mmCIF file of C-alpha atoms in Angstrom:
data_model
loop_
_atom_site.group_PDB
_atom_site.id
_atom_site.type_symbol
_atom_site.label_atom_id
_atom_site.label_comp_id
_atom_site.label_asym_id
_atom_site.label_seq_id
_atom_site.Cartn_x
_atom_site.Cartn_y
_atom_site.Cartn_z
ATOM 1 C CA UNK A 1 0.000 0.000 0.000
ATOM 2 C CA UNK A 2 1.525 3.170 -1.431
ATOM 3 C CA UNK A 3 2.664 5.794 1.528
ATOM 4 C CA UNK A 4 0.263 8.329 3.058
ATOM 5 C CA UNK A 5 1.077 11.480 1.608
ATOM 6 C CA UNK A 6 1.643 13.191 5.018
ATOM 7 C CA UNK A 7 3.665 10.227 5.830
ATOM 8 C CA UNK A 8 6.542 11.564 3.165
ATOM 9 C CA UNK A 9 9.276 13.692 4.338
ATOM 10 C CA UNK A 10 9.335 15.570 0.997
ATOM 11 C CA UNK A 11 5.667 16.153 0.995
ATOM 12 C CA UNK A 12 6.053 18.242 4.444
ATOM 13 C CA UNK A 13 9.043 20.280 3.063
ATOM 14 C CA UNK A 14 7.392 20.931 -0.188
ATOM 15 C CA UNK A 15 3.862 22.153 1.740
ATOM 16 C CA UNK A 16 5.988 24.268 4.433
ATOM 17 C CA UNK A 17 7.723 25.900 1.314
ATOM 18 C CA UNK A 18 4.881 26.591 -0.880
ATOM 19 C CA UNK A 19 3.384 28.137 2.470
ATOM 20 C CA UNK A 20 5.958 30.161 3.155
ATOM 21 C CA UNK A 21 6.808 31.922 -0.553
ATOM 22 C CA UNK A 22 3.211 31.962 -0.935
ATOM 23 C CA UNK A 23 3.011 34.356 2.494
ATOM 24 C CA UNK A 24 6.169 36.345 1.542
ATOM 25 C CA UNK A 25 4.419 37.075 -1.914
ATOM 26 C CA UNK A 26 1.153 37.833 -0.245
ATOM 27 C CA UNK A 27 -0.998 36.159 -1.924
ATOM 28 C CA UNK A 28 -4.026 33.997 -0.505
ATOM 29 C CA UNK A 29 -4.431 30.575 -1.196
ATOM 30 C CA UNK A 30 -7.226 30.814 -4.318
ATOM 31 C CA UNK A 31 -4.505 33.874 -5.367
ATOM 32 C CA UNK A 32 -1.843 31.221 -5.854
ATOM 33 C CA UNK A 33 -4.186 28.681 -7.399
ATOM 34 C CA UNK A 34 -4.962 30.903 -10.271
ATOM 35 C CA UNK A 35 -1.922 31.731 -10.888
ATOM 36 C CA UNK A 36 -0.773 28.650 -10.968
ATOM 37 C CA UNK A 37 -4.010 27.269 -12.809
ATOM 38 C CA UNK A 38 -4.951 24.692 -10.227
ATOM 39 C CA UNK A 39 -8.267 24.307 -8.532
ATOM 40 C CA UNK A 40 -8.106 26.932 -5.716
ATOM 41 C CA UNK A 41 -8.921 23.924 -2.755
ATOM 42 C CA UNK A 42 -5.635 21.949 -4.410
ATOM 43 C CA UNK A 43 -3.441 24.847 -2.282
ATOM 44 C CA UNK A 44 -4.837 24.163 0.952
ATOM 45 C CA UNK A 45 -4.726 20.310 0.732
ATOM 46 C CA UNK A 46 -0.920 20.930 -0.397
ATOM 47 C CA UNK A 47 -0.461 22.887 2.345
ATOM 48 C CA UNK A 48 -1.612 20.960 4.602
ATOM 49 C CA UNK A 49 0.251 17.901 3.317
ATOM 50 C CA UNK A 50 -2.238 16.055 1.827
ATOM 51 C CA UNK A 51 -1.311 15.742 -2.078
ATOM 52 C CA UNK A 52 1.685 13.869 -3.395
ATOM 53 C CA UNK A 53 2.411 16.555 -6.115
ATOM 54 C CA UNK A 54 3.887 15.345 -9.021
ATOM 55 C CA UNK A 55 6.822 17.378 -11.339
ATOM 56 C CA UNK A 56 3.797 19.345 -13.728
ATOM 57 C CA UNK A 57 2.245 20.612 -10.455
ATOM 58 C CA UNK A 58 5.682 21.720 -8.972
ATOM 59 C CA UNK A 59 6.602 23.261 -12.043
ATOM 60 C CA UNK A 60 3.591 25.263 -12.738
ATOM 61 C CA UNK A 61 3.638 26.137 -8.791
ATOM 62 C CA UNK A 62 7.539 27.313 -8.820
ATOM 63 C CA UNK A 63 6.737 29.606 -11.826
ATOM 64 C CA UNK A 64 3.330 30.987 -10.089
ATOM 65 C CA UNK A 65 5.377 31.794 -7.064
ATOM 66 C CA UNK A 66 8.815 33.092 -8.734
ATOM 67 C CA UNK A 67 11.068 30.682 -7.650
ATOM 68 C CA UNK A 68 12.992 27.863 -9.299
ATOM 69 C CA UNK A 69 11.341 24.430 -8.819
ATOM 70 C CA UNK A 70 14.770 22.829 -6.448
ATOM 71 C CA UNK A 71 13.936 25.461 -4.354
ATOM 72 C CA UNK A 72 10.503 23.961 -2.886
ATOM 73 C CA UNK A 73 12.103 20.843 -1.948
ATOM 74 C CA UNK A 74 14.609 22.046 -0.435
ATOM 75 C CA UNK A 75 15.074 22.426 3.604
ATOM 76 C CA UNK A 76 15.160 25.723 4.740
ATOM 77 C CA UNK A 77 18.761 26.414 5.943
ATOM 78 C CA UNK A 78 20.100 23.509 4.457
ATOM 79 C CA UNK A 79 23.438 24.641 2.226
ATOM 80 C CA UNK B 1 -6.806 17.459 -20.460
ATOM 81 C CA UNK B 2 -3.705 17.345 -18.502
ATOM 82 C CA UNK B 3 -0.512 17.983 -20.209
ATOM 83 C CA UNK B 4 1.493 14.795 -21.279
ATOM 84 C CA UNK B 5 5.135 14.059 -19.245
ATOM 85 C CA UNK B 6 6.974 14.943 -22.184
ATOM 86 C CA UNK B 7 5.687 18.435 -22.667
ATOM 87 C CA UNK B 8 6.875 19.521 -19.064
ATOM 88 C CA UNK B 9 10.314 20.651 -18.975
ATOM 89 C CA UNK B 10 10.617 19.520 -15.329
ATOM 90 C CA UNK B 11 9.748 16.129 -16.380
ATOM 91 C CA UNK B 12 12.711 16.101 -18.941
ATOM 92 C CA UNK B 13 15.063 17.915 -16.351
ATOM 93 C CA UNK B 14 14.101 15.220 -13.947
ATOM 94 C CA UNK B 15 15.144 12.461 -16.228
ATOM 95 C CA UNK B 16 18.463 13.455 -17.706
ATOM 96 C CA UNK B 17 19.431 13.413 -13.641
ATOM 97 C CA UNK B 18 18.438 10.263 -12.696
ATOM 98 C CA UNK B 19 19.576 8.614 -15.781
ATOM 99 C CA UNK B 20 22.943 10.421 -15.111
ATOM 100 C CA UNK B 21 23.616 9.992 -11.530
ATOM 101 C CA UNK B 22 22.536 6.273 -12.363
ATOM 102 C CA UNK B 23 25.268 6.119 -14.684
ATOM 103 C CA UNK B 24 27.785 7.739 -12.325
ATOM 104 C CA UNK B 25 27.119 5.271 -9.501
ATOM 105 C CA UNK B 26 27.349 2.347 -12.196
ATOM 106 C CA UNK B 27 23.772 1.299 -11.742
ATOM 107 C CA UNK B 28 22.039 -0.543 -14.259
ATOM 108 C CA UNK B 29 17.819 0.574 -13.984
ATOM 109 C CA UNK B 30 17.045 -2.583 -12.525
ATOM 110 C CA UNK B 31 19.371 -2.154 -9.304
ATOM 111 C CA UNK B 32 17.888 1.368 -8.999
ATOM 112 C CA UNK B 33 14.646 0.141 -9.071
ATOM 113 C CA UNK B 34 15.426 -2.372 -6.703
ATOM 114 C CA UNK B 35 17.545 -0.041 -4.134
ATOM 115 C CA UNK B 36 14.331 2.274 -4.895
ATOM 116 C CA UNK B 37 11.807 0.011 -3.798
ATOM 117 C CA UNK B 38 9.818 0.396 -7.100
ATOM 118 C CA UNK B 39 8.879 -1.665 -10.171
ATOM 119 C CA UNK B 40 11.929 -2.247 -12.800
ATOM 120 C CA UNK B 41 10.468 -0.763 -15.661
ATOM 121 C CA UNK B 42 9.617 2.279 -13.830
ATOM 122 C CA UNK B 43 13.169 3.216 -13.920
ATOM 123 C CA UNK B 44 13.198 3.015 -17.703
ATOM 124 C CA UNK B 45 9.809 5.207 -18.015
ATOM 125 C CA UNK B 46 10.958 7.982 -16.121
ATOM 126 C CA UNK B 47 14.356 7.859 -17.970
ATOM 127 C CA UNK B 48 12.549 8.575 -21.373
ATOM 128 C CA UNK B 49 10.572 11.529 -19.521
ATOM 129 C CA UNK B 50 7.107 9.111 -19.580
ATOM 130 C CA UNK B 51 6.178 9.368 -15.987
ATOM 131 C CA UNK B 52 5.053 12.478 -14.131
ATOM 132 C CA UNK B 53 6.925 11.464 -10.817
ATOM 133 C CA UNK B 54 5.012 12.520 -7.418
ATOM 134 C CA UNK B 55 7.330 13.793 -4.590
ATOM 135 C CA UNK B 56 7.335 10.315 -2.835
ATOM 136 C CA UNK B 57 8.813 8.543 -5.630
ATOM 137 C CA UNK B 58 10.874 11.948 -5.724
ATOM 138 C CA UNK B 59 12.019 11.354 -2.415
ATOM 139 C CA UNK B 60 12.794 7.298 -2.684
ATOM 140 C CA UNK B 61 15.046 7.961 -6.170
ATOM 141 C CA UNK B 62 16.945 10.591 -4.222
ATOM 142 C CA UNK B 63 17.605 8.531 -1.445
ATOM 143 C CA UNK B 64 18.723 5.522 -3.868
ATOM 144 C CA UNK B 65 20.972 7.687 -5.690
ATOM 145 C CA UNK B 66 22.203 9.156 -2.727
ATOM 146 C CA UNK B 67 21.445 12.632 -3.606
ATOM 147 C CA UNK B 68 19.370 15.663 -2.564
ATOM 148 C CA UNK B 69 15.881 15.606 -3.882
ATOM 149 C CA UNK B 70 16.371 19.496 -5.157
ATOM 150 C CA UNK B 71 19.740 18.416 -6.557
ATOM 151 C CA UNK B 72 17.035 15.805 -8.976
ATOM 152 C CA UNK B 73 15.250 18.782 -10.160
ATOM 153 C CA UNK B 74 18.353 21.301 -10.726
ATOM 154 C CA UNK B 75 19.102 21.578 -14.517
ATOM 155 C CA UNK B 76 22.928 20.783 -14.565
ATOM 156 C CA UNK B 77 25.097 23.549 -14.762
ATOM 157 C CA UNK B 78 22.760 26.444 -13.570
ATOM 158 C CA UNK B 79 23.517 28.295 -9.986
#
């Protein structure tokens, strides 16, 4: 039985960094899920751990939120 | 309709790394797949950019390869 999606290192780093641009850019959660041409509940639920995004939806959210897509997996303060 | 793999330049970016580090730890795809914990053909499929990887497959590739999941989704060469 595949992994819970909250049960996935990577899953938590990736929610607590799309949180976390998404906060410094200001924008609310339907905000980023325009821009990033997902449905606007999809942010939340990533947010909150509980998607196992796949590369398309990292890509499209690393361009909606100006950053390069390495950058939402990685740990803040890591080198 | 969603877009296909091979039209997401993530996707590709993702590939050329694995099959590369593969390479440089003298892997063939089934012993990845194996040290990966997934199927042996999956290897191959993601390889030729026709899977749209989810971050928990993200994370057990890195962890086979013994790299950083970012380092999986940096395109070679840039900062």
């Amino acid at each position: 039985m595949p992994l819970q999606p909250n049960q996935c290192q990577l899953v938590a780093i990736f929610a607590a960094n799309v949180r976390r641009r998404r906060i410094e850019l200001g924008f609310s959660q339907e905000e980023l899920a325009e821009r990033a041409g997902v449905h606007r509940t999809y942010v939340g639920m990533l947010e909150r751990s509980e998607k196992n995004a796949t590369l398309q939806s990292i890509e499209r959210l690393a361009i909606a939120l100006e950053v390069e897509p390495a950058v939402l997996l990685t740990t803040p303060g890591s080198p």
